[in-house]
mmCIF file of C-alpha atoms in Angstrom:
data_model
loop_
_atom_site.group_PDB
_atom_site.id
_atom_site.type_symbol
_atom_site.label_atom_id
_atom_site.label_comp_id
_atom_site.label_asym_id
_atom_site.label_seq_id
_atom_site.Cartn_x
_atom_site.Cartn_y
_atom_site.Cartn_z
ATOM 1 C CA MET Y 1 90.197 93.572 63.350
ATOM 2 C CA LEU Y 2 88.620 96.962 62.849
ATOM 3 C CA PHE Y 3 87.399 97.626 66.399
ATOM 4 C CA ARG Y 4 89.881 96.522 69.027
ATOM 5 C CA ARG Y 5 89.313 96.684 72.730
ATOM 6 C CA ARG Y 6 91.668 99.096 74.390
ATOM 7 C CA GLN Y 7 93.842 97.504 77.053
ATOM 8 C CA GLY Y 8 94.234 99.050 80.492
ATOM 9 C CA ASP Y 9 93.093 102.318 82.010
ATOM 10 C CA PRO Y 10 92.656 105.091 79.388
ATOM 11 C CA ASP Y 11 93.326 107.787 82.031
ATOM 12 C CA TYR Y 12 97.057 107.010 81.743
ATOM 13 C CA PRO Y 13 99.640 106.983 78.950
ATOM 14 C CA LYS Y 14 99.790 103.768 76.915
ATOM 15 C CA GLU Y 15 102.931 102.515 78.712
ATOM 16 C CA ASP Y 16 101.414 103.038 82.173
ATOM 17 C CA ARG Y 17 97.820 101.820 81.792
ATOM 18 C CA GLY Y 18 98.266 98.587 83.667
ATOM 19 C CA ARG Y 19 97.179 95.175 82.506
ATOM 20 C CA GLY Y 20 94.829 92.397 83.485
ATOM 21 C CA SER Y 21 91.679 90.664 82.326
ATOM 22 C CA LEU Y 22 88.518 89.289 83.872
ATOM 23 C CA ASP Y 23 88.972 86.329 81.500
ATOM 24 C CA ASP Y 24 91.758 85.104 83.835
ATOM 25 C CA TYR Y 25 89.254 84.396 86.618
ATOM 26 C CA LYS Y 26 86.605 81.766 87.249
ATOM 27 C CA PHE Y 27 82.979 82.717 87.846
ATOM 28 C CA ASP Y 28 83.613 83.273 91.566
ATOM 29 C CA LEU Y 29 86.564 85.633 90.806
ATOM 30 C CA VAL Y 30 89.182 83.068 91.838
ATOM 31 C CA PRO Y 31 92.246 83.116 89.563
ATOM 32 C CA SER Y 32 92.069 80.323 87.001
ATOM 33 C CA SER Y 33 95.803 79.536 87.300
ATOM 34 C CA SER Y 34 98.746 80.274 89.558
ATOM 35 C CA ARG Y 35 100.306 82.538 86.884
ATOM 36 C CA VAL Y 36 97.536 85.192 86.860
ATOM 37 C CA THR Y 37 98.782 88.742 87.474
ATOM 38 C CA ILE Y 38 97.475 92.297 87.401
ATOM 39 C CA ARG Y 39 99.874 95.104 86.461
ATOM 40 C CA LEU Y 40 99.036 98.351 88.246
ATOM 41 C CA ALA Y 41 98.237 101.529 86.338
ATOM 42 C CA GLY Y 42 99.703 104.918 87.189
ATOM 43 C CA SER Y 43 103.148 103.850 88.416
ATOM 44 C CA ASP Y 44 105.149 106.514 86.535
ATOM 45 C CA PRO Y 45 104.874 109.216 89.241
ATOM 46 C CA HIS Y 46 106.001 106.732 91.921
ATOM 47 C CA GLN Y 47 109.328 105.587 90.448
ATOM 48 C CA ASP Y 48 111.355 106.919 93.404
ATOM 49 C CA VAL Y 49 109.336 104.818 95.866
ATOM 50 C CA LEU Y 50 109.579 101.758 93.618
ATOM 51 C CA ARG Y 51 113.387 102.084 93.365
ATOM 52 C CA ASP Y 52 113.575 101.731 97.159
ATOM 53 C CA VAL Y 53 111.183 98.760 97.163
ATOM 54 C CA VAL Y 54 112.788 96.754 94.339
ATOM 55 C CA GLN Y 55 115.540 95.456 96.665
ATOM 56 C CA ALA Y 56 113.147 94.178 99.369
ATOM 57 C CA ALA Y 57 112.784 90.430 99.848
ATOM 58 C CA GLU Y 58 109.069 90.240 100.590
ATOM 59 C CA VAL Y 59 106.613 92.787 99.283
ATOM 60 C CA GLU Y 60 102.833 92.617 99.721
ATOM 61 C CA THR Y 61 99.929 94.951 99.126
ATOM 62 C CA ALA Y 62 98.413 97.123 101.803
ATOM 63 C CA ILE Y 63 95.058 97.912 100.186
ATOM 64 C CA ALA Y 64 92.253 99.486 102.155
ATOM 65 C CA ARG Y 65 88.795 98.053 101.539
ATOM 66 C CA ARG Y 66 86.553 100.258 99.431
ATOM 67 C CA THR Y 67 83.727 102.029 101.211
ATOM 68 C CA ASP Y 68 80.155 101.873 99.922
ATOM 69 C CA GLU Y 69 80.536 105.449 98.677
ATOM 70 C CA GLU Y 70 83.658 104.545 96.692
ATOM 71 C CA GLU Y 71 81.814 101.585 95.172
ATOM 72 C CA ARG Y 72 78.904 103.801 94.120
ATOM 73 C CA THR Y 73 81.083 106.447 92.487
ATOM 74 C CA ASP Y 74 83.512 103.976 90.891
ATOM 75 C CA ALA Y 75 86.453 105.632 92.646
ATOM 76 C CA PRO Y 76 89.963 104.424 91.790
ATOM 77 C CA MET Y 77 91.578 101.837 94.069
ATOM 78 C CA PRO Y 78 95.064 103.060 95.077
ATOM 79 C CA VAL Y 79 97.628 100.453 96.099
ATOM 80 C CA ARG Y 80 100.213 100.846 98.828
ATOM 81 C CA LEU Y 81 102.885 98.289 99.647
ATOM 82 C CA PHE Y 82 103.837 96.575 102.885
ATOM 83 C CA VAL Y 83 107.644 96.337 102.879
ATOM 84 C CA ASP Y 84 109.917 95.352 105.767
ATOM 85 C CA GLY Y 85 107.292 96.094 108.409
ATOM 86 C CA ARG Y 86 106.227 99.476 107.041
ATOM 87 C CA ILE Y 87 103.668 100.759 104.576
ATOM 88 C CA VAL Y 88 104.925 102.764 101.585
ATOM 89 C CA GLY Y 89 103.201 104.324 98.653
ATOM 90 C CA PRO Y 90 100.912 104.699 96.911
ATOM 91 C CA VAL Y 91 102.653 103.027 93.966
ATOM 92 C CA GLY Y 92 99.785 102.923 91.474
ATOM 93 C CA ARG Y 93 96.172 101.870 91.241
ATOM 94 C CA VAL Y 94 94.192 98.849 90.167
ATOM 95 C CA PRO Y 95 93.206 99.193 86.474
ATOM 96 C CA ARG Y 96 89.563 100.069 85.844
ATOM 97 C CA GLY Y 97 87.265 97.075 85.808
ATOM 98 C CA LEU Y 98 89.473 94.890 88.011
ATOM 99 C CA GLU Y 99 88.634 96.485 91.363
ATOM 100 C CA SER Y 100 86.032 93.803 92.115
ATOM 101 C CA VAL Y 101 88.617 91.052 91.610
ATOM 102 C CA VAL Y 102 91.006 92.653 94.106
ATOM 103 C CA SER Y 103 88.222 93.326 96.633
ATOM 104 C CA GLU Y 104 86.967 89.758 96.385
ATOM 105 C CA THR Y 105 90.497 88.398 96.786
ATOM 106 C CA LEU Y 106 91.071 90.437 99.955
ATOM 107 C CA SER Y 107 87.726 89.276 101.331
ATOM 108 C CA ARG Y 108 88.457 85.619 100.457
ATOM 109 C CA LEU Y 109 91.873 85.765 102.151
ATOM 110 C CA ASP Y 110 90.389 87.359 105.280
ATOM 111 C CA THR Y 111 87.581 84.773 105.462
ATOM 112 C CA ALA Y 112 90.128 81.952 105.149
ATOM 113 C CA GLY Y 113 92.062 83.339 108.134
ATOM 114 C CA ARG Y 114 95.023 84.473 106.026
ATOM 115 C CA LYS Y 115 96.522 87.962 105.925
ATOM 116 C CA PRO Y 116 94.485 90.121 103.523
ATOM 117 C CA ARG Y 117 97.585 90.961 101.477
ATOM 118 C CA ILE Y 118 98.358 90.091 97.874
ATOM 119 C CA PRO Y 119 101.978 89.178 96.992
ATOM 120 C CA VAL Y 120 103.707 91.663 94.693
ATOM 121 C CA GLU Y 121 106.588 91.644 92.236
ATOM 122 C CA VAL Y 122 108.303 94.879 91.165
ATOM 123 C CA VAL Y 123 109.300 94.461 87.509
ATOM 124 C CA ARG Y 124 111.759 96.459 85.390
ATOM 125 C CA THR Y 125 110.444 97.369 81.940
ATOM 126 C CA ARG Y 126 111.748 99.686 79.232
ATOM 127 C CA GLN Y 127 109.353 102.346 80.521
ATOM 128 C CA GLY Y 128 110.464 102.050 84.158
ATOM 129 C CA LEU Y 129 109.506 100.035 87.220
ATOM 130 C CA ARG Y 130 106.044 98.470 87.304
ATOM 131 C CA VAL Y 131 104.127 96.601 90.015
ATOM 132 C CA ASP Y 132 102.536 93.206 89.338
ATOM 133 C CA LEU Y 133 100.003 91.804 91.790
ATOM 134 C CA LEU Y 134 100.547 88.035 91.900
ATOM 135 C CA MET Y 135 96.850 87.140 92.001
ATOM 136 C CA GLY Y 136 97.452 83.469 91.193
ATOM 137 C CA GLU Y 137 99.318 82.972 94.458
ATOM 138 C CA THR Y 138 96.140 83.792 96.406
ATOM 139 C CA ARG Y 139 94.215 80.738 95.143
#
């Protein structure tokens, strides 16, 4: 293929661009399967924080809702983590184009009476520690 779509957020190095696709979601932005994940972009500068978090049993996101101004300017969506009763981070940001999926998921969880937190897995890769949002577990 001559023209390939670039994966992830081009503001970061290739190994730290994050990963995810809108193709993994139904029309109402609900994950199409329980295995859907989003890998955060921009985790390289936060390796020290991630090393402390990797041992924790339960890790969830602590993402603030985007303001109308942030929506208008397409501001990045930083992600903090809720670990052992405290908030740490930021540990990265949602890759460009997937902010609406995360916002809709938080809204859907809140409307359903559940905690507006997305489960997280900290993953070791050759390039360092990365954060995967376990979107499929929010179905």
